[in-house]
Amino acid sequence: MPATLPRTPLCDLLGCRLPIVLAGMGGVSRSQLVAAVTQAGGFGFLGMVREPLALIEREVAAVRAAGHARFGVNLIPAGTDAALLASQIDLCIALQVPVVGLFWDVHAPVVERLRAAGITVVHQVGSARHALAAQAAGAHALIAQGREAGGHVHGRQPLAELLGEVLALAEVPVAAAGGLADGQDVARVLAAGAQAAVLGTAFIATEESFAHDVHKQHLLAAQAGDTVLTEAFHINWPPHAPVRVLACPVTRGERGDPQASPRTVIGEEEGRPIYLFSTDSPLRSMTGELEAMALYAGCGVGKVDAIVPAGALVQRLAQDAAAHLALLTEPAVEYASPVCYAPQFERQRDDALAARLNELLEAERAGARITLESARALQPGQEDLRALIEAVHDDEVKWCGMLLRALRSLGAQPSSRTGDFYERAMAVPDLGERLAFLNRGQGWVARKVRELLAELEHEELRAGLDAMLQGHQDNLALVNNRLGLDAPVR
């Protein structure tokens, strides 16, 4: 019997059979593509950033007319005029859209309003800090987007690193995005703990995609190293919003300075001008210099080699992912030893190690939450202190991700608990006293890591734990110096 992909809790939340999600690509992900992906068992987001209300209403109606009740609408508050955004949200509520996807900065009031209307909110994030902010705002699920993604990229971390950090901190389901293009990619992120894989580039090259054929053909001709992360395509978006596209004359500077050149019309869409350096990608409805527009593509583009029906792509992804996942998750080979009790002994040893790693993970998760919430409470004029607390937070997040990966390498289940230290620390009202209390916790962690290293038999884990110990020692010294303490707090 062929292997099948698991139906994850995120599948149940979204209402799909397969943990395969069509990214809400602006312009490209229209009703025909969403319907085809949904019909095949996946979940699809309509890409409706900055789109007029009439188009949103029409596309939602078309998906429902195709017989599908579960789908999403993707909106981007930071890239949308405030008045239009408010109207888009009103419309989604009025249409009883089941799921809304959000991206870029976390706008808590938007999340709260959608939740209050009974809409499931999925927020894509590029950092663990934004993941925690989206979760605190009320997002029902998260998408961790690695820097390998095509289109707008919010974070700077590779997916494997970011996914581990977000999974270690999140209390809601997490999907993965960024450079995923085939079944092995899907299996890899599912094996790492993601509850779904989110794909974009692979779905651009489908028959139902609303991308122009010029864009699709460029994807087929591209190799793995042909993408660049650039701010050249910036019109319509906030500043410093990089996009991953196929390299072209625009990204090589052959069409002028993107920030200083006068606006030049290079195309049109039903009477709307398309400007050079805009974030518009070439769509079926556009004419003009299509190759000078943003040809979005993720790092997995080299695996895209044919234009296929979207349903067939979903089926192939699911079949290949299931087969590969079975290989990744098959029981480990028994420990080799001439002593008959050695396998049992070594399993017990690894279980004991996993318990100690989980204890550290719970403590680091507490530290990450304490530092994040403490930084949020700072007043203007405390920027030096903010920088210190955020640096400690970033380290805590990094060690959470490292510990989660270590646990998975042992075949152990990472703990989802947050250490009791969190509540005790947050009950200390004075920030200076709270930092001193936090440093005592840092000292405890450093001592536990030092003890663990002295007994560690898994040499492949040593480098990460060594770095964690050094990081805690460095942060102890920094915070002690800030607090005016001469000796480390133990």
mmCIF file of N, CA and C in Angstrom, residues 110-180:
data_model
loop_
_atom_site.group_PDB
_atom_site.id
_atom_site.type_symbol
_atom_site.label_atom_id
_atom_site.label_comp_id
_atom_site.label_asym_id
_atom_site.label_seq_id
_atom_site.Cartn_x
_atom_site.Cartn_y
_atom_site.Cartn_z
ATOM 1 N N VAL A 110 -6.059 44.348 13.477
ATOM 2 C CA VAL A 110 -6.601 43.610 12.336
ATOM 3 C C VAL A 110 -6.862 42.160 12.734
ATOM 4 N N VAL A 111 -5.896 41.542 13.398
ATOM 5 C CA VAL A 111 -6.062 40.158 13.844
ATOM 6 C C VAL A 111 -7.254 40.045 14.780
ATOM 7 N N GLU A 112 -7.337 40.961 15.730
ATOM 8 C CA GLU A 112 -8.417 40.917 16.714
ATOM 9 C C GLU A 112 -9.786 41.062 16.046
ATOM 10 N N ARG A 113 -9.874 41.961 15.074
ATOM 11 C CA ARG A 113 -11.168 42.179 14.410
ATOM 12 C C ARG A 113 -11.599 40.952 13.624
ATOM 13 N N LEU A 114 -10.659 40.331 12.914
ATOM 14 C CA LEU A 114 -10.985 39.136 12.150
ATOM 15 C C LEU A 114 -11.386 37.992 13.083
ATOM 16 N N ARG A 115 -10.655 37.823 14.165
ATOM 17 C CA ARG A 115 -10.987 36.768 15.129
ATOM 18 C C ARG A 115 -12.379 36.975 15.712
ATOM 19 N N ALA A 116 -12.678 38.232 16.034
ATOM 20 C CA ALA A 116 -13.981 38.531 16.634
ATOM 21 C C ALA A 116 -15.129 38.193 15.685
ATOM 22 N N ALA A 117 -14.823 38.218 14.376
ATOM 23 C CA ALA A 117 -15.848 37.894 13.384
ATOM 24 C C ALA A 117 -15.909 36.392 13.101
ATOM 25 N N GLY A 118 -15.107 35.598 13.805
ATOM 26 C CA GLY A 118 -15.130 34.151 13.610
ATOM 27 C C GLY A 118 -14.261 33.657 12.479
ATOM 28 N N ILE A 119 -13.366 34.505 11.994
ATOM 29 C CA ILE A 119 -12.488 34.138 10.876
ATOM 30 C C ILE A 119 -11.182 33.566 11.422
ATOM 31 N N THR A 120 -10.723 32.482 10.839
ATOM 32 C CA THR A 120 -9.432 31.892 11.196
ATOM 33 C C THR A 120 -8.325 32.753 10.594
ATOM 34 N N VAL A 121 -7.351 33.120 11.423
ATOM 35 C CA VAL A 121 -6.266 34.004 10.988
ATOM 36 C C VAL A 121 -4.957 33.226 10.940
ATOM 37 N N VAL A 122 -4.317 33.258 9.781
ATOM 38 C CA VAL A 122 -3.001 32.637 9.587
ATOM 39 C C VAL A 122 -2.019 33.752 9.267
ATOM 40 N N HIS A 123 -0.966 33.885 10.065
ATOM 41 C CA HIS A 123 -0.024 34.997 9.868
ATOM 42 C C HIS A 123 1.336 34.451 9.443
ATOM 43 N N GLN A 124 1.822 34.941 8.317
ATOM 44 C CA GLN A 124 3.163 34.575 7.858
ATOM 45 C C GLN A 124 4.179 35.500 8.505
ATOM 46 N N VAL A 125 5.296 34.918 8.964
ATOM 47 C CA VAL A 125 6.305 35.682 9.689
ATOM 48 C C VAL A 125 7.691 35.320 9.188
ATOM 49 N N GLY A 126 8.634 36.258 9.392
ATOM 50 C CA GLY A 126 10.006 36.034 8.974
ATOM 51 C C GLY A 126 10.984 35.956 10.121
ATOM 52 N N SER A 127 10.481 35.987 11.355
ATOM 53 C CA SER A 127 11.360 35.889 12.520
ATOM 54 C C SER A 127 10.565 35.323 13.680
ATOM 55 N N ALA A 128 11.287 34.774 14.650
ATOM 56 C CA ALA A 128 10.624 34.261 15.842
ATOM 57 C C ALA A 128 9.962 35.396 16.622
ATOM 58 N N ARG A 129 10.571 36.586 16.585
ATOM 59 C CA ARG A 129 9.992 37.724 17.299
ATOM 60 C C ARG A 129 8.619 38.065 16.722
ATOM 61 N N HIS A 130 8.520 38.087 15.394
ATOM 62 C CA HIS A 130 7.222 38.359 14.782
ATOM 63 C C HIS A 130 6.254 37.200 15.012
ATOM 64 N N ALA A 131 6.776 35.988 15.091
ATOM 65 C CA ALA A 131 5.902 34.843 15.376
ATOM 66 C C ALA A 131 5.250 34.994 16.743
ATOM 67 N N LEU A 132 6.042 35.373 17.729
ATOM 68 C CA LEU A 132 5.492 35.568 19.069
ATOM 69 C C LEU A 132 4.502 36.733 19.088
ATOM 70 N N ALA A 133 4.797 37.786 18.327
ATOM 71 C CA ALA A 133 3.885 38.934 18.277
ATOM 72 C C ALA A 133 2.564 38.543 17.618
ATOM 73 N N ALA A 134 2.638 37.776 16.527
ATOM 74 C CA ALA A 134 1.419 37.349 15.843
ATOM 75 C C ALA A 134 0.599 36.420 16.728
ATOM 76 N N GLN A 135 1.288 35.534 17.425
ATOM 77 C CA GLN A 135 0.597 34.627 18.337
ATOM 78 C C GLN A 135 -0.070 35.401 19.465
ATOM 79 N N ALA A 136 0.635 36.383 20.014
ATOM 80 C CA ALA A 136 0.060 37.195 21.094
ATOM 81 C C ALA A 136 -1.140 37.993 20.604
ATOM 82 N N ALA A 137 -1.114 38.413 19.328
ATOM 83 C CA ALA A 137 -2.238 39.172 18.777
ATOM 84 C C ALA A 137 -3.467 38.303 18.560
ATOM 85 N N GLY A 138 -3.264 36.972 18.495
ATOM 86 C CA GLY A 138 -4.403 36.080 18.348
ATOM 87 C C GLY A 138 -4.424 35.229 17.100
ATOM 88 N N ALA A 139 -3.329 35.196 16.340
ATOM 89 C CA ALA A 139 -3.299 34.353 15.145
ATOM 90 C C ALA A 139 -3.534 32.894 15.523
ATOM 91 N N HIS A 140 -4.337 32.206 14.715
ATOM 92 C CA HIS A 140 -4.638 30.798 14.979
ATOM 93 C C HIS A 140 -3.517 29.876 14.504
ATOM 94 N N ALA A 141 -2.740 30.339 13.532
ATOM 95 C CA ALA A 141 -1.654 29.538 12.981
ATOM 96 C C ALA A 141 -0.616 30.475 12.384
ATOM 97 N N LEU A 142 0.591 29.948 12.188
ATOM 98 C CA LEU A 142 1.704 30.743 11.659
ATOM 99 C C LEU A 142 2.306 30.052 10.440
ATOM 100 N N ILE A 143 2.876 30.867 9.572
ATOM 101 C CA ILE A 143 3.707 30.353 8.482
ATOM 102 C C ILE A 143 5.095 30.940 8.674
ATOM 103 N N ALA A 144 6.092 30.076 8.865
ATOM 104 C CA ALA A 144 7.476 30.534 8.989
ATOM 105 C C ALA A 144 8.077 30.612 7.593
ATOM 106 N N GLN A 145 8.415 31.839 7.166
ATOM 107 C CA GLN A 145 8.926 32.048 5.811
ATOM 108 C C GLN A 145 10.438 32.239 5.835
ATOM 109 N N GLY A 146 11.176 31.324 5.229
ATOM 110 C CA GLY A 146 12.617 31.449 5.122
ATOM 111 C C GLY A 146 13.013 32.405 4.012
ATOM 112 N N ARG A 147 14.273 32.825 4.047
ATOM 113 C CA ARG A 147 14.762 33.797 3.069
ATOM 114 C C ARG A 147 14.841 33.207 1.668
ATOM 115 N N GLU A 148 14.661 31.902 1.519
ATOM 116 C CA GLU A 148 14.701 31.278 0.198
ATOM 117 C C GLU A 148 13.429 31.528 -0.608
ATOM 118 N N ALA A 149 12.411 32.117 0.018
ATOM 119 C CA ALA A 149 11.106 32.297 -0.627
ATOM 120 C C ALA A 149 11.194 33.261 -1.799
ATOM 121 N N GLY A 150 10.318 33.050 -2.773
ATOM 122 C CA GLY A 150 10.147 34.014 -3.846
ATOM 123 C C GLY A 150 9.208 35.116 -3.408
ATOM 124 N N GLY A 151 9.225 36.241 -4.136
ATOM 125 C CA GLY A 151 8.378 37.367 -3.771
ATOM 126 C C GLY A 151 8.938 38.126 -2.592
ATOM 127 N N HIS A 152 8.067 38.794 -1.845
ATOM 128 C CA HIS A 152 8.511 39.582 -0.696
ATOM 129 C C HIS A 152 8.999 38.676 0.425
ATOM 130 N N VAL A 153 10.160 39.017 0.953
ATOM 131 C CA VAL A 153 10.812 38.216 1.989
ATOM 132 C C VAL A 153 11.022 39.113 3.205
ATOM 133 N N HIS A 154 10.414 38.733 4.325
ATOM 134 C CA HIS A 154 10.435 39.598 5.504
ATOM 135 C C HIS A 154 11.606 39.327 6.435
ATOM 136 N N GLY A 155 12.089 38.115 6.444
ATOM 137 C CA GLY A 155 13.158 37.757 7.367
ATOM 138 C C GLY A 155 14.502 37.623 6.684
ATOM 139 N N ARG A 156 15.501 37.224 7.462
ATOM 140 C CA ARG A 156 16.854 37.085 6.928
ATOM 141 C C ARG A 156 17.421 35.695 7.182
ATOM 142 N N GLN A 157 16.647 34.813 7.784
ATOM 143 C CA GLN A 157 17.157 33.503 8.147
ATOM 144 C C GLN A 157 16.751 32.446 7.130
ATOM 145 N N PRO A 158 17.620 31.445 6.922
ATOM 146 C CA PRO A 158 17.197 30.303 6.103
ATOM 147 C C PRO A 158 16.069 29.564 6.794
ATOM 148 N N LEU A 159 15.250 28.889 6.002
ATOM 149 C CA LEU A 159 14.059 28.255 6.542
ATOM 150 C C LEU A 159 14.379 27.245 7.637
ATOM 151 N N ALA A 160 15.389 26.412 7.444
ATOM 152 C CA ALA A 160 15.684 25.367 8.432
ATOM 153 C C ALA A 160 15.956 25.965 9.803
ATOM 154 N N GLU A 161 16.664 27.084 9.841
ATOM 155 C CA GLU A 161 16.980 27.737 11.111
ATOM 156 C C GLU A 161 15.757 28.403 11.709
ATOM 157 N N LEU A 162 15.035 29.160 10.876
ATOM 158 C CA LEU A 162 13.851 29.875 11.362
ATOM 159 C C LEU A 162 12.773 28.910 11.821
ATOM 160 N N LEU A 163 12.540 27.848 11.065
ATOM 161 C CA LEU A 163 11.477 26.911 11.402
ATOM 162 C C LEU A 163 11.710 26.297 12.778
ATOM 163 N N GLY A 164 12.956 25.921 13.062
ATOM 164 C CA GLY A 164 13.248 25.357 14.372
ATOM 165 C C GLY A 164 12.951 26.329 15.493
ATOM 166 N N GLU A 165 13.292 27.601 15.286
ATOM 167 C CA GLU A 165 13.051 28.610 16.322
ATOM 168 C C GLU A 165 11.569 28.851 16.534
ATOM 169 N N VAL A 166 10.825 28.972 15.438
ATOM 170 C CA VAL A 166 9.384 29.236 15.565
ATOM 171 C C VAL A 166 8.677 28.035 16.181
ATOM 172 N N LEU A 167 9.043 26.831 15.744
ATOM 173 C CA LEU A 167 8.426 25.640 16.321
ATOM 174 C C LEU A 167 8.711 25.526 17.814
ATOM 175 N N ALA A 168 9.907 25.946 18.213
ATOM 176 C CA ALA A 168 10.273 25.838 19.621
ATOM 177 C C ALA A 168 9.499 26.814 20.500
ATOM 178 N N LEU A 169 8.987 27.891 19.910
ATOM 179 C CA LEU A 169 8.338 28.938 20.695
ATOM 180 C C LEU A 169 6.822 28.994 20.525
ATOM 181 N N ALA A 170 6.333 28.543 19.385
ATOM 182 C CA ALA A 170 4.914 28.725 19.074
ATOM 183 C C ALA A 170 4.034 27.742 19.836
ATOM 184 N N GLU A 171 2.845 28.200 20.167
ATOM 185 C CA GLU A 171 1.841 27.360 20.813
ATOM 186 C C GLU A 171 0.673 27.092 19.872
ATOM 187 N N VAL A 172 0.819 27.507 18.604
ATOM 188 C CA VAL A 172 -0.210 27.273 17.588
ATOM 189 C C VAL A 172 0.446 26.511 16.439
ATOM 190 N N PRO A 173 -0.338 25.924 15.533
ATOM 191 C CA PRO A 173 0.250 25.189 14.415
ATOM 192 C C PRO A 173 1.140 26.082 13.545
ATOM 193 N N VAL A 174 2.197 25.488 13.008
ATOM 194 C CA VAL A 174 3.168 26.226 12.190
ATOM 195 C C VAL A 174 3.347 25.522 10.850
ATOM 196 N N ALA A 175 3.218 26.273 9.764
ATOM 197 C CA ALA A 175 3.542 25.790 8.423
ATOM 198 C C ALA A 175 4.881 26.383 8.008
ATOM 199 N N ALA A 176 5.456 25.839 6.945
ATOM 200 C CA ALA A 176 6.778 26.284 6.489
ATOM 201 C C ALA A 176 6.714 26.752 5.044
ATOM 202 N N ALA A 177 7.444 27.830 4.753
ATOM 203 C CA ALA A 177 7.515 28.375 3.391
ATOM 204 C C ALA A 177 8.932 28.836 3.117
ATOM 205 N N GLY A 178 9.306 28.776 1.845
ATOM 206 C CA GLY A 178 10.613 29.303 1.475
ATOM 207 C C GLY A 178 11.444 28.329 0.669
ATOM 208 N N GLY A 179 11.368 28.420 -0.667
ATOM 209 C CA GLY A 179 12.183 27.581 -1.525
ATOM 210 C C GLY A 179 11.679 26.163 -1.694
ATOM 211 N N LEU A 180 10.455 25.877 -1.266
ATOM 212 C CA LEU A 180 9.901 24.526 -1.377
ATOM 213 C C LEU A 180 9.292 24.339 -2.760
#
